Amino acid sequence: MTAIISGDQLRTLHLGTVVSKAYTPLVVETKTLFNVTGGKVLITSITGEVTTAITVANTVKLQANPTTGTTKDLVAATDIGTTDTPAGNLLSFQGLTGDSILTGPGAVPNIKQPITVSIGTIEQVTATGADGGITWTITYVPLDNGAAVTAA
């Protein structure tokens, strides 16, 4: 049977455009993962895949840092290393204020409601302990004409 719409086209119709950023090795810092330009975007999913095992106690969070306005946590700082997080595990959160990062060996829930982000950056803050690596993937829909997200 011939497919009329391919998998990537279905993903784009359902979740929007996909952008990925590899961050390895993790270090104690605030790291810009994505740049938001041209206007507001609606983030429809955020998923991390651990590419190198995370094995030390740490605190990690994601935040939106707008060009104008106040930085906003997208997820609460969460320790993802005291209990080792092996390569291949997935990371995500449900998108509600105060949620922690969830980790799973092959499956995690994703955001329950899309998140609007204005022009600026999306950052990972690693405040304590750092090892391992994560590739973050987001999907988004532009809310303003000309808005886009790119890997930093």
PDB file of C-alpha atoms in Angstrom:
ATOM      1  CA  MET A   1       0.000   0.000   0.000  1.00  0.00           C
ATOM      2  CA  THR A   2       1.295   3.451  -0.889  1.00  0.00           C
ATOM      3  CA  ALA A   3       1.564   6.037   1.883  1.00  0.00           C
ATOM      4  CA  ILE A   4       0.104   9.368   0.895  1.00  0.00           C
ATOM      5  CA  ILE A   5       1.640  11.190   3.853  1.00  0.00           C
ATOM      6  CA  SER A   6       5.060  10.158   5.188  1.00  0.00           C
ATOM      7  CA  GLY A   7       5.949   9.869   8.886  1.00  0.00           C
ATOM      8  CA  ASP A   8       7.825  13.174   9.051  1.00  0.00           C
ATOM      9  CA  GLN A   9       4.887  14.951   7.395  1.00  0.00           C
ATOM     10  CA  LEU A  10       2.475  13.450   9.946  1.00  0.00           C
ATOM     11  CA  ARG A  11       4.760  14.575  12.797  1.00  0.00           C
ATOM     12  CA  THR A  12       4.898  18.088  11.363  1.00  0.00           C
ATOM     13  CA  LEU A  13       1.107  18.227  11.025  1.00  0.00           C
ATOM     14  CA  HIS A  14       0.552  16.955  14.578  1.00  0.00           C
ATOM     15  CA  LEU A  15       3.466  18.498  16.562  1.00  0.00           C
ATOM     16  CA  GLY A  16       5.134  21.074  14.304  1.00  0.00           C
ATOM     17  CA  THR A  17       8.763  21.497  13.304  1.00  0.00           C
ATOM     18  CA  VAL A  18      11.455  19.425  15.025  1.00  0.00           C
ATOM     19  CA  VAL A  19      14.821  20.768  16.251  1.00  0.00           C
ATOM     20  CA  SER A  20      17.530  18.855  18.159  1.00  0.00           C
ATOM     21  CA  LYS A  21      20.600  19.908  20.144  1.00  0.00           C
ATOM     22  CA  ALA A  22      23.300  17.589  21.508  1.00  0.00           C
ATOM     23  CA  TYR A  23      24.853  18.726  24.808  1.00  0.00           C
ATOM     24  CA  THR A  24      27.861  16.677  25.823  1.00  0.00           C
ATOM     25  CA  PRO A  25      29.688  16.589  28.072  1.00  0.00           C
ATOM     26  CA  LEU A  26      27.412  18.201  30.643  1.00  0.00           C
ATOM     27  CA  VAL A  27      29.178  20.786  32.812  1.00  0.00           C
ATOM     28  CA  VAL A  28      28.042  23.010  35.673  1.00  0.00           C
ATOM     29  CA  GLU A  29      26.759  26.003  33.677  1.00  0.00           C
ATOM     30  CA  THR A  30      23.770  27.600  31.995  1.00  0.00           C
ATOM     31  CA  LYS A  31      23.905  26.286  28.425  1.00  0.00           C
ATOM     32  CA  THR A  32      21.847  27.753  25.582  1.00  0.00           C
ATOM     33  CA  LEU A  33      20.229  24.873  23.728  1.00  0.00           C
ATOM     34  CA  PHE A  34      17.862  26.684  21.373  1.00  0.00           C
ATOM     35  CA  ASN A  35      17.373  30.204  20.008  1.00  0.00           C
ATOM     36  CA  VAL A  36      13.839  31.527  19.514  1.00  0.00           C
ATOM     37  CA  THR A  37      13.738  34.256  16.863  1.00  0.00           C
ATOM     38  CA  GLY A  38      11.178  36.291  14.953  1.00  0.00           C
ATOM     39  CA  GLY A  39       8.332  36.013  17.480  1.00  0.00           C
ATOM     40  CA  LYS A  40       6.505  33.662  19.808  1.00  0.00           C
ATOM     41  CA  VAL A  41       6.426  29.881  19.333  1.00  0.00           C
ATOM     42  CA  LEU A  42       4.300  27.148  20.845  1.00  0.00           C
ATOM     43  CA  ILE A  43       6.431  24.248  22.132  1.00  0.00           C
ATOM     44  CA  THR A  44       4.453  21.047  21.638  1.00  0.00           C
ATOM     45  CA  SER A  45       6.998  18.531  22.972  1.00  0.00           C
ATOM     46  CA  ILE A  46      10.384  18.372  24.685  1.00  0.00           C
ATOM     47  CA  THR A  47      12.313  15.113  24.982  1.00  0.00           C
ATOM     48  CA  GLY A  48      15.883  14.397  25.993  1.00  0.00           C
ATOM     49  CA  GLU A  49      17.798  11.253  25.166  1.00  0.00           C
ATOM     50  CA  VAL A  50      20.768  10.425  27.368  1.00  0.00           C
ATOM     51  CA  THR A  51      23.703   9.796  25.030  1.00  0.00           C
ATOM     52  CA  THR A  52      26.363   9.258  27.726  1.00  0.00           C
ATOM     53  CA  ALA A  53      25.393   7.866  31.159  1.00  0.00           C
ATOM     54  CA  ILE A  54      24.747  10.433  33.910  1.00  0.00           C
ATOM     55  CA  THR A  55      26.255   9.011  37.101  1.00  0.00           C
ATOM     56  CA  VAL A  56      26.834  11.830  39.613  1.00  0.00           C
ATOM     57  CA  ALA A  57      24.358  13.692  41.824  1.00  0.00           C
ATOM     58  CA  ASN A  58      23.250  16.864  40.052  1.00  0.00           C
ATOM     59  CA  THR A  59      20.450  19.334  39.574  1.00  0.00           C
ATOM     60  CA  VAL A  60      19.225  20.001  36.041  1.00  0.00           C
ATOM     61  CA  LYS A  61      16.388  22.189  34.780  1.00  0.00           C
ATOM     62  CA  LEU A  62      15.266  23.829  31.551  1.00  0.00           C
ATOM     63  CA  GLN A  63      14.288  27.484  31.377  1.00  0.00           C
ATOM     64  CA  ALA A  64      13.068  30.046  28.868  1.00  0.00           C
ATOM     65  CA  ASN A  65      15.189  33.211  28.898  1.00  0.00           C
ATOM     66  CA  PRO A  66      13.374  35.897  26.888  1.00  0.00           C
ATOM     67  CA  THR A  67      15.195  38.826  25.312  1.00  0.00           C
ATOM     68  CA  THR A  68      12.702  41.104  27.104  1.00  0.00           C
ATOM     69  CA  GLY A  69      11.172  40.005  30.370  1.00  0.00           C
ATOM     70  CA  THR A  70      11.962  37.549  33.133  1.00  0.00           C
ATOM     71  CA  THR A  71      13.499  34.082  32.887  1.00  0.00           C
ATOM     72  CA  LYS A  72      10.928  31.327  33.515  1.00  0.00           C
ATOM     73  CA  ASP A  73      11.596  27.750  34.588  1.00  0.00           C
ATOM     74  CA  LEU A  74      10.046  25.215  32.223  1.00  0.00           C
ATOM     75  CA  VAL A  75      10.687  22.386  34.700  1.00  0.00           C
ATOM     76  CA  ALA A  76      11.886  22.238  38.318  1.00  0.00           C
ATOM     77  CA  ALA A  77      15.544  21.479  39.033  1.00  0.00           C
ATOM     78  CA  THR A  78      15.748  17.698  39.272  1.00  0.00           C
ATOM     79  CA  ASP A  79      18.520  15.298  40.285  1.00  0.00           C
ATOM     80  CA  ILE A  80      18.936  12.891  37.369  1.00  0.00           C
ATOM     81  CA  GLY A  81      22.270  11.354  38.433  1.00  0.00           C
ATOM     82  CA  THR A  82      22.181  10.117  42.053  1.00  0.00           C
ATOM     83  CA  THR A  83      20.426   7.059  40.683  1.00  0.00           C
ATOM     84  CA  ASP A  84      22.389   6.542  37.467  1.00  0.00           C
ATOM     85  CA  THR A  85      20.603   7.502  34.262  1.00  0.00           C
ATOM     86  CA  PRO A  86      22.044   5.192  31.600  1.00  0.00           C
ATOM     87  CA  ALA A  87      22.630   6.002  27.967  1.00  0.00           C
ATOM     88  CA  GLY A  88      19.422   5.463  26.013  1.00  0.00           C
ATOM     89  CA  ASN A  89      17.089   6.648  28.772  1.00  0.00           C
ATOM     90  CA  LEU A  90      14.573   9.302  27.802  1.00  0.00           C
ATOM     91  CA  LEU A  91      13.887  12.515  29.738  1.00  0.00           C
ATOM     92  CA  SER A  92      10.810  14.731  29.633  1.00  0.00           C
ATOM     93  CA  PHE A  93       8.290  16.548  31.814  1.00  0.00           C
ATOM     94  CA  GLN A  94       4.583  17.193  31.698  1.00  0.00           C
ATOM     95  CA  GLY A  95       4.755  20.976  31.298  1.00  0.00           C
ATOM     96  CA  LEU A  96       2.981  21.976  34.492  1.00  0.00           C
ATOM     97  CA  THR A  97       4.508  24.491  36.921  1.00  0.00           C
ATOM     98  CA  GLY A  98       6.719  22.715  39.424  1.00  0.00           C
ATOM     99  CA  ASP A  99       6.976  19.436  37.481  1.00  0.00           C
ATOM    100  CA  SER A 100      10.208  17.474  37.773  1.00  0.00           C
ATOM    101  CA  ILE A 101      12.126  15.877  34.937  1.00  0.00           C
ATOM    102  CA  LEU A 102      10.906  12.322  34.391  1.00  0.00           C
ATOM    103  CA  THR A 103      13.267   9.608  33.213  1.00  0.00           C
ATOM    104  CA  GLY A 104      12.497   6.246  31.760  1.00  0.00           C
ATOM    105  CA  PRO A 105      14.183   3.359  30.027  1.00  0.00           C
ATOM    106  CA  GLY A 106      12.444   3.716  26.703  1.00  0.00           C
ATOM    107  CA  ALA A 107       9.266   5.648  27.558  1.00  0.00           C
ATOM    108  CA  VAL A 108       8.339   8.899  29.294  1.00  0.00           C
ATOM    109  CA  PRO A 109       5.224  11.073  29.201  1.00  0.00           C
ATOM    110  CA  ASN A 110       5.541  14.377  27.393  1.00  0.00           C
ATOM    111  CA  ILE A 111       4.021  17.807  27.982  1.00  0.00           C
ATOM    112  CA  LYS A 112       0.269  17.827  28.604  1.00  0.00           C
ATOM    113  CA  GLN A 113      -0.242  21.327  27.294  1.00  0.00           C
ATOM    114  CA  PRO A 114       1.881  23.319  24.840  1.00  0.00           C
ATOM    115  CA  ILE A 115       4.135  26.061  26.236  1.00  0.00           C
ATOM    116  CA  THR A 116       4.335  29.535  24.658  1.00  0.00           C
ATOM    117  CA  VAL A 117       7.849  30.968  24.537  1.00  0.00           C
ATOM    118  CA  SER A 118       8.832  34.434  23.341  1.00  0.00           C
ATOM    119  CA  ILE A 119      11.978  35.602  21.525  1.00  0.00           C
ATOM    120  CA  GLY A 120      15.108  34.599  23.445  1.00  0.00           C
ATOM    121  CA  THR A 121      16.686  31.291  24.381  1.00  0.00           C
ATOM    122  CA  ILE A 122      15.820  27.934  25.894  1.00  0.00           C
ATOM    123  CA  GLU A 123      18.561  26.880  28.291  1.00  0.00           C
ATOM    124  CA  GLN A 124      19.643  23.915  30.401  1.00  0.00           C
ATOM    125  CA  VAL A 125      20.874  24.886  33.852  1.00  0.00           C
ATOM    126  CA  THR A 126      23.151  22.318  35.475  1.00  0.00           C
ATOM    127  CA  ALA A 127      23.756  23.696  38.967  1.00  0.00           C
ATOM    128  CA  THR A 128      25.612  20.886  40.723  1.00  0.00           C
ATOM    129  CA  GLY A 129      27.474  17.794  39.612  1.00  0.00           C
ATOM    130  CA  ALA A 130      27.911  17.147  35.928  1.00  0.00           C
ATOM    131  CA  ASP A 131      28.747  14.238  33.716  1.00  0.00           C
ATOM    132  CA  GLY A 132      27.125  12.484  30.807  1.00  0.00           C
ATOM    133  CA  GLY A 133      25.393  13.855  27.765  1.00  0.00           C
ATOM    134  CA  ILE A 134      21.874  14.592  26.528  1.00  0.00           C
ATOM    135  CA  THR A 135      20.413  15.304  23.108  1.00  0.00           C
ATOM    136  CA  TRP A 136      17.321  17.488  23.520  1.00  0.00           C
ATOM    137  CA  THR A 137      14.613  17.480  20.846  1.00  0.00           C
ATOM    138  CA  ILE A 138      11.718  19.925  20.735  1.00  0.00           C
ATOM    139  CA  THR A 139       8.807  20.345  18.388  1.00  0.00           C
ATOM    140  CA  TYR A 140       7.148  23.699  17.909  1.00  0.00           C
ATOM    141  CA  VAL A 141       4.617  25.685  15.933  1.00  0.00           C
ATOM    142  CA  PRO A 142       5.275  29.380  15.165  1.00  0.00           C
ATOM    143  CA  LEU A 143       2.608  31.650  16.662  1.00  0.00           C
ATOM    144  CA  ASP A 144       3.907  34.771  14.894  1.00  0.00           C
ATOM    145  CA  ASN A 145       4.750  34.896  11.201  1.00  0.00           C
ATOM    146  CA  GLY A 146       8.523  34.507  10.860  1.00  0.00           C
ATOM    147  CA  ALA A 147       9.017  32.920  14.299  1.00  0.00           C
ATOM    148  CA  ALA A 148      11.443  29.989  14.433  1.00  0.00           C
ATOM    149  CA  VAL A 149      13.561  27.866  16.745  1.00  0.00           C
ATOM    150  CA  THR A 150      17.123  26.863  15.895  1.00  0.00           C
ATOM    151  CA  ALA A 151      19.734  24.827  17.731  1.00  0.00           C
ATOM    152  CA  ALA A 152      22.270  27.091  19.448  1.00  0.00           C
TER     153      ALA A 152
END
